[in-house]
Amino acid sequence: MSWMGGWFDPELEDLFQDEPELIETAKQVRASRPRVEADPRFQNRLRAQLVAEASRGRGARGVRRWWRLGPAGFAWGGGLLGAALITATVLTFVSNSPKDQTVTAFSQLTAQHSVSPNQVITVSFNQPMKKTVVENGVHIQPAVKVAFSWKNNDLVISPVYHLSANTPYTVTIAKTYLVAASGASAAAPINITFATEPTATPQPVSPPSLTPVVLGSNGTGGSLLYTPDGGSVVSTVGVIPESATTPPSPTATPTPPASATATPEGSFSGAPSVPGALVEFSTSGPAAQIGPLPSAVAFSPNGRYLAMAVDDGNGGSQIITSQSDGSAPDKLIDSPTPVTALTWASNDRIIYTDGTNIDSVDLSHTTSTLYTLASGSGVITSLATGGAYAYISPATGTGGSLLNISSGAEQVLHGATTDVAFSGNGATVAWVDNSAQPGRLFTEPVTENTPDALSMPDSNASPSDVALDMRGDEITYLSTDSTSGLTQLVVAQLPSGTPLAVTSISNASELTLSPGGDHVAFVSNSSAGASVEQAPVPGAPKHQVGPRIPDAANATLQGFVQAQVGQSGQPDLDTLAALSAPGVNAASNTPPDLSRAYVISTSLEPAGVVEASIELIVDPDAGHTATRVASEQVLIAESSGSYLVTSATIFPLRNESAGPHVVQVTPITADGVTTLLVTFDSDLNQKTVAGAITVENQAGVILNSTAVYDPDTRTATVTLANAPSGTLTLEIATSLADVEGQSLENGFQTTFQAGS
Amino acid sequence: MTLPRAYEDQLVERAKQDADAFGELYDHYFGQIYRFIFSRLRDQEAAEDVTSEVFFKALRAIGRYKPSGHPFSAWLYQISVNAINDHYRSRKPTSSLDSAIAVADPARPVDDRVVDSAEAARVWAAIDDLPPQQRAAMTLKLGEDMKLAQIGEILGKSEGAVKLLIHRGMIGVRLRLGVVVAVEEQS
C-alpha cells in the first residue's frame, strides 16, 4: 500500500503496481489539479434561473435556450425607453506623407445624445477624397442599406429605409479606403458611434372615430350577425335591390321570400309579402339573400352551416338548416311554438327556445327537451353560443338570471338587467344594470359570479345595445349622456374598458362585432329608411395570441426597466425598490452605465405570472467601442393588489455580435390566422428570410408557414394558416443574413402561445 | 459528500415536479460539476457557459431520468462530458502545451513544482492533449477522485476499458511532459 503524498487511491495503486513511474505521474497530475471555486454570483444567478424555469413547469420539455440566445415573444416595442447616451468620435487623421495636406474629418453626429431615425450621416473631410474608394469602405452595424452622395468634401450617407429607433450604431470606414484625391491616406480608420432616439412615448389621446360605410338597406327590426370569417354582415331583415335578387349559388335552392313557407321537402315557395329577409352584405361583392326572414339565426361552429327559425304560418316555427350561403335548405323540425332564439351546441346539434322551453334537435331530426322554465318565472330571452347557458329575464321586477342549462342552476345577474349579450364563444356575458342612473355596464365569465363594472368614457352616460366579440375581449355599446342627450357608439377593450373608438351617432341599433373584433356593424335608422353599416375598429385590427397582459403588470414592467436605465447611467434605485418584491435585488445586479433597453417579449404564464425578456444596452463610448448587451428575464406577479417584480435574472454584459439581431417578436391572431411579426435591427437580405424562419409545434413538427419581409419596417411577417393551439416555437436559423452578408450569429428561438 | 441513495432518489423524483427539489440537487452537485468542467476548460467564462448548459439540459431531461443504480451525479457527469466535448468541437482550447513549455522546471521536486500554477497548467495541458476518452477518464479519476466503475458508467465503458484509458492516458501525459523536458534541455 502506498500513500501518494497523502493521497491514496487503491485502484490506481493496483493498476500501476508494476509501473511506479506512472504512480508518480498520477501524483503529479492530481497534485496539480485546478483548485478553483465558482464565482458565487454566478452560482446564485444560475440557481435562480433554473428554479424559475422549473417553477414554470418547463422541466420536462421546452426550456428556453437562454444561453447565447436573444429574448423573444410578444413585444412591447423597445422604443419607449431610455435616454440615449451617445458618443461620436471626433475624427482627426494625419497623413502619412509629410508632403500631403493634413487630412481631417468630422461627423455631424459628434457629441449628439439622440439622433433622429430619419437623420442622414454626414462625414466631412477637409479635402477632396476618392469618392468611390471611400464609399466602398463604409460599414454600418447594425446593417443599413444606404445611398451615398457627396456635397463638396462631405460624404452623405442616407439610409434607404431610415435608421432603427433606440439603436446604437457604429459606422466605420477602414483605413485602406480613406484615400484622398491627392493620394494621402489616413492614419487610422474612421469609427463613428452614435445612437438613435427612442420612439416617442405615446401620449394619451382621444380614441379615434369610426368611419362607417353603408353596406345596404335594411327593413324594420331584426338583428345583425357576422359570418364566421368576419367577412360579411348578415341581417335578418335585409333588403336588396330587385335586380340583385339572385340565387346564392348555381346549385342553391331558389332564394326564399321573406315570408316564405317551407314545404315538407324543405324547399321554399311563395312570394315576398313584406320587405326584409336573411341577407348577406359584403364590402367585396353584391348583397345576397341567403334565406327567408327568420326569428332566430346562427352559424354552426365550423362555419359551414346555417340554422334559422322561420314562421311556419301556424303560430309556430320551422327550424331549417342550410349551407352557410343558404343553399340546400333542410327542415329539421316544426316547433308548435315560435322559436325566439337558437344556437349550435355542436356542428350537428341545435339548441333552441321558445321562451319557456329549451330543446335540442340534431341533424338526424332527433329532439329532446333540455329545460323547462317554471310558469311565471320569466322568459328565456337569449342563449349563449354553444348552448351551455341562457339568460332568463324576470317576470316582474328588475332582476335577471343566468341559467346553466344542464344543471338548471341559476345565477342572478347584478342589478336591474337589460341588454344581455354573450361572447361568440359563450364564455362571457355582458349586461346593463339600470337599477340606478346612469346605468352601468357589467361583464363576467359565465362560470363565475364575479361581475366587473366596466369603465365608460362618459361617466354621465348610460349604456345600451351591448355586443361582444368572439373571445369576449372586446365590447361595443351605445353610450347616451343623460344631460346632453348625445349618443356615442363605443368600442372598447375588455376587461379594461379602454375605448378603441368612440363615434357620435344617432339612431343606431343592433350593434354587433366581428368575431375578431376588427369591425363593428350596426343598423342606422333615418327618415329615409334603415341601412346596414359597418366600420373598421381602429387600433384593433388583430388580437394578441393568448391571454392579455394585465395593464398593471405592463405598467410595472415599463417602470421597472425605465428605472434600470435611469438617468445618465445611474439607475433609479427608489423606483426599482418600490417595484420589486422582497428579495429581488435588481439594483445590485443591473449593469452600470445603461444607455437604453428593449423589452422584447412579454407573455402571460400560468397563475397569472408575467414573464418578460429584456435586453439592457450600454452604448459604445471611448473606453469601450463595442455595444454591450445584457439579457434579462423578469417575472412579475400580483401581490396585494399590485404587480411587483418577483425575479430579475440578468446575464453578464457581452459585446453585441455583428450581424442582424431580433429586437421584437409579436404574435397576433385574427380570424383564425396566427401571425408573428419579427422585427430586426438590420436591413436584411430578403432572399435569406423565408428559408431561415420556421415554426414548430410541441412535437417538433415544422408547421406550414410563410414569411414575407418588409424592408421598410425591417419586419418579417410569418403567417400560420392553421396554427394549432398551445405552445409553438419560432426558430430563426443562422442562414439569415443582412444586406452586408453578415449572418445571425446564434440561432434565435422563442416560444409563444397560439390558439384562441 | 454523497447523498444517501434513497434520499437522492426521492429528491430526483420530486425534482421532476418541484422546482425547490431541483434547486436542492443543484446546490449539492453544482460545486463538483463546475470544478470538473473548469478542470477541463480552465477558463472561467467557458466553464460558466458549459455549467449552465449542463444544468439546463438536466432540467430539461430530468422528467425522463430513471434511476439506474448509479448516483445521480453520474448522469450529470455524462451530460457534462458531452457538453465539454461539444465545447471543444466548437472552440479551440483556451491554452496550449506550447504556452507552458517556457516555464517548466523539471529539476524541481514534484511537490514543489505543483505549487507553481504555471506548472499545474503545463501538466493539465498535457491532459488536454490526450484523446477525448482518455482525457475524460483522467479528469474524472485524478480531478474528481472517482471510482473506476463510476467513470465507466459516465463514459459508457467497462471498468476494464476505463483502466485501459487511464493507463494509456498516464503514459501519454508522461510522454508529453517528457517531450517538453527534452525540448527545454536542448534549449
PDB file of N, CA and C in Angstrom, chain A residues 210 226 229-231 469-470 474 491 500 512-521 534-543 669-671:
ATOM      1  N   LEU A 210     -65.001  56.262 -35.640  1.00  0.00           N
ATOM      2  CA  LEU A 210     -65.283  55.234 -36.637  1.00  0.00           C
ATOM      3  C   LEU A 210     -65.647  55.882 -37.959  1.00  0.00           C
ATOM      4  N   TYR A 226     -72.364  38.517 -37.788  1.00  0.00           N
ATOM      5  CA  TYR A 226     -71.278  38.367 -38.752  1.00  0.00           C
ATOM      6  C   TYR A 226     -71.168  36.922 -39.210  1.00  0.00           C
ATOM      7  N   ASP A 229     -66.254  33.999 -40.713  1.00  0.00           N
ATOM      8  CA  ASP A 229     -64.942  34.506 -41.121  1.00  0.00           C
ATOM      9  C   ASP A 229     -64.842  36.020 -40.983  1.00  0.00           C
ATOM     10  N   GLY A 230     -65.906  36.633 -40.515  1.00  0.00           N
ATOM     11  CA  GLY A 230     -65.875  38.077 -40.304  1.00  0.00           C
ATOM     12  C   GLY A 230     -65.931  38.888 -41.575  1.00  0.00           C
ATOM     13  N   GLY A 231     -66.117  38.243 -42.684  1.00  0.00           N
ATOM     14  CA  GLY A 231     -66.050  38.958 -43.948  1.00  0.00           C
ATOM     15  C   GLY A 231     -67.347  39.603 -44.388  1.00  0.00           C
ATOM     16  N   ASP A 469     -67.358  40.505 -28.826  1.00  0.00           N
ATOM     17  CA  ASP A 469     -66.737  39.793 -29.946  1.00  0.00           C
ATOM     18  C   ASP A 469     -66.658  38.296 -29.619  1.00  0.00           C
ATOM     19  N   MET A 470     -65.954  37.565 -30.437  1.00  0.00           N
ATOM     20  CA  MET A 470     -65.910  36.123 -30.268  1.00  0.00           C
ATOM     21  C   MET A 470     -65.322  35.728 -28.915  1.00  0.00           C
ATOM     22  N   GLU A 474     -63.510  42.193 -26.302  1.00  0.00           N
ATOM     23  CA  GLU A 474     -63.877  43.486 -26.879  1.00  0.00           C
ATOM     24  C   GLU A 474     -65.395  43.630 -26.784  1.00  0.00           C
ATOM     25  N   VAL A 491     -66.516  51.372 -28.917  1.00  0.00           N
ATOM     26  CA  VAL A 491     -65.893  50.054 -28.973  1.00  0.00           C
ATOM     27  C   VAL A 491     -64.744  50.084 -27.989  1.00  0.00           C
ATOM     28  N   LEU A 500     -61.458  51.856 -27.814  1.00  0.00           N
ATOM     29  CA  LEU A 500     -60.714  51.749 -29.066  1.00  0.00           C
ATOM     30  C   LEU A 500     -61.228  52.750 -30.084  1.00  0.00           C
ATOM     31  N   THR A 512     -73.183  44.938 -33.515  1.00  0.00           N
ATOM     32  CA  THR A 512     -72.547  43.622 -33.489  1.00  0.00           C
ATOM     33  C   THR A 512     -71.085  43.770 -33.862  1.00  0.00           C
ATOM     34  N   LEU A 513     -70.259  42.935 -33.261  1.00  0.00           N
ATOM     35  CA  LEU A 513     -68.820  42.948 -33.543  1.00  0.00           C
ATOM     36  C   LEU A 513     -68.452  41.735 -34.378  1.00  0.00           C
ATOM     37  N   SER A 514     -67.481  41.919 -35.242  1.00  0.00           N
ATOM     38  CA  SER A 514     -66.973  40.773 -35.991  1.00  0.00           C
ATOM     39  C   SER A 514     -66.280  39.823 -35.020  1.00  0.00           C
ATOM     40  N   PRO A 515     -66.110  38.565 -35.401  1.00  0.00           N
ATOM     41  CA  PRO A 515     -65.504  37.607 -34.463  1.00  0.00           C
ATOM     42  C   PRO A 515     -64.156  38.073 -33.941  1.00  0.00           C
ATOM     43  N   GLY A 516     -63.359  38.669 -34.791  1.00  0.00           N
ATOM     44  CA  GLY A 516     -62.052  39.129 -34.357  1.00  0.00           C
ATOM     45  C   GLY A 516     -62.065  40.502 -33.730  1.00  0.00           C
ATOM     46  N   GLY A 517     -63.218  41.143 -33.694  1.00  0.00           N
ATOM     47  CA  GLY A 517     -63.305  42.466 -33.097  1.00  0.00           C
ATOM     48  C   GLY A 517     -62.727  43.572 -33.945  1.00  0.00           C
ATOM     49  N   ASP A 518     -62.416  43.283 -35.187  1.00  0.00           N
ATOM     50  CA  ASP A 518     -61.796  44.308 -36.018  1.00  0.00           C
ATOM     51  C   ASP A 518     -62.811  45.131 -36.808  1.00  0.00           C
ATOM     52  N   HIS A 519     -64.079  44.755 -36.749  1.00  0.00           N
ATOM     53  CA  HIS A 519     -65.129  45.535 -37.394  1.00  0.00           C
ATOM     54  C   HIS A 519     -66.359  45.581 -36.485  1.00  0.00           C
ATOM     55  N   VAL A 520     -67.082  46.659 -36.601  1.00  0.00           N
ATOM     56  CA  VAL A 520     -68.353  46.766 -35.899  1.00  0.00           C
ATOM     57  C   VAL A 520     -69.418  47.094 -36.941  1.00  0.00           C
ATOM     58  N   ALA A 521     -70.581  46.489 -36.791  1.00  0.00           N
ATOM     59  CA  ALA A 521     -71.690  46.744 -37.714  1.00  0.00           C
ATOM     60  C   ALA A 521     -72.913  47.152 -36.905  1.00  0.00           C
ATOM     61  N   GLN A 534     -71.158  49.434 -41.589  1.00  0.00           N
ATOM     62  CA  GLN A 534     -70.026  48.738 -40.979  1.00  0.00           C
ATOM     63  C   GLN A 534     -68.833  49.685 -40.937  1.00  0.00           C
ATOM     64  N   ALA A 535     -68.008  49.543 -39.885  1.00  0.00           N
ATOM     65  CA  ALA A 535     -66.788  50.355 -39.786  1.00  0.00           C
ATOM     66  C   ALA A 535     -65.662  49.515 -39.216  1.00  0.00           C
ATOM     67  N   PRO A 536     -64.455  49.697 -39.743  1.00  0.00           N
ATOM     68  CA  PRO A 536     -63.305  49.050 -39.096  1.00  0.00           C
ATOM     69  C   PRO A 536     -63.047  49.697 -37.746  1.00  0.00           C
ATOM     70  N   VAL A 537     -62.557  48.903 -36.830  1.00  0.00           N
ATOM     71  CA  VAL A 537     -62.248  49.415 -35.491  1.00  0.00           C
ATOM     72  C   VAL A 537     -60.782  49.808 -35.454  1.00  0.00           C
ATOM     73  N   PRO A 538     -60.480  51.082 -35.358  1.00  0.00           N
ATOM     74  CA  PRO A 538     -59.066  51.491 -35.317  1.00  0.00           C
ATOM     75  C   PRO A 538     -58.374  50.923 -34.088  1.00  0.00           C
ATOM     76  N   GLY A 539     -57.169  50.492 -34.298  1.00  0.00           N
ATOM     77  CA  GLY A 539     -56.389  50.003 -33.169  1.00  0.00           C
ATOM     78  C   GLY A 539     -56.718  48.596 -32.761  1.00  0.00           C
ATOM     79  N   ALA A 540     -57.662  47.995 -33.399  1.00  0.00           N
ATOM     80  CA  ALA A 540     -57.996  46.614 -33.043  1.00  0.00           C
ATOM     81  C   ALA A 540     -58.136  45.763 -34.288  1.00  0.00           C
ATOM     82  N   PRO A 541     -57.187  45.880 -35.205  1.00  0.00           N
ATOM     83  CA  PRO A 541     -57.312  45.068 -36.400  1.00  0.00           C
ATOM     84  C   PRO A 541     -57.047  43.601 -36.127  1.00  0.00           C
ATOM     85  N   LYS A 542     -56.247  43.344 -35.089  1.00  0.00           N
ATOM     86  CA  LYS A 542     -55.920  41.966 -34.788  1.00  0.00           C
ATOM     87  C   LYS A 542     -55.840  41.810 -33.282  1.00  0.00           C
ATOM     88  N   HIS A 543     -55.785  40.569 -32.864  1.00  0.00           N
ATOM     89  CA  HIS A 543     -55.736  40.297 -31.441  1.00  0.00           C
ATOM     90  C   HIS A 543     -54.464  39.566 -31.096  1.00  0.00           C
ATOM     91  N   THR A 669     -53.223  37.312 -33.739  1.00  0.00           N
ATOM     92  CA  THR A 669     -54.132  36.422 -34.442  1.00  0.00           C
ATOM     93  C   THR A 669     -55.369  37.184 -34.852  1.00  0.00           C
ATOM     94  N   ALA A 670     -55.908  36.790 -35.947  1.00  0.00           N
ATOM     95  CA  ALA A 670     -57.157  37.369 -36.414  1.00  0.00           C
ATOM     96  C   ALA A 670     -57.822  36.374 -37.336  1.00  0.00           C
ATOM     97  N   ASP A 671     -59.088  36.195 -37.106  1.00  0.00           N
ATOM     98  CA  ASP A 671     -59.878  35.334 -37.983  1.00  0.00           C
ATOM     99  C   ASP A 671     -59.246  33.954 -38.138  1.00  0.00           C
TER     100      ASP A 671
END
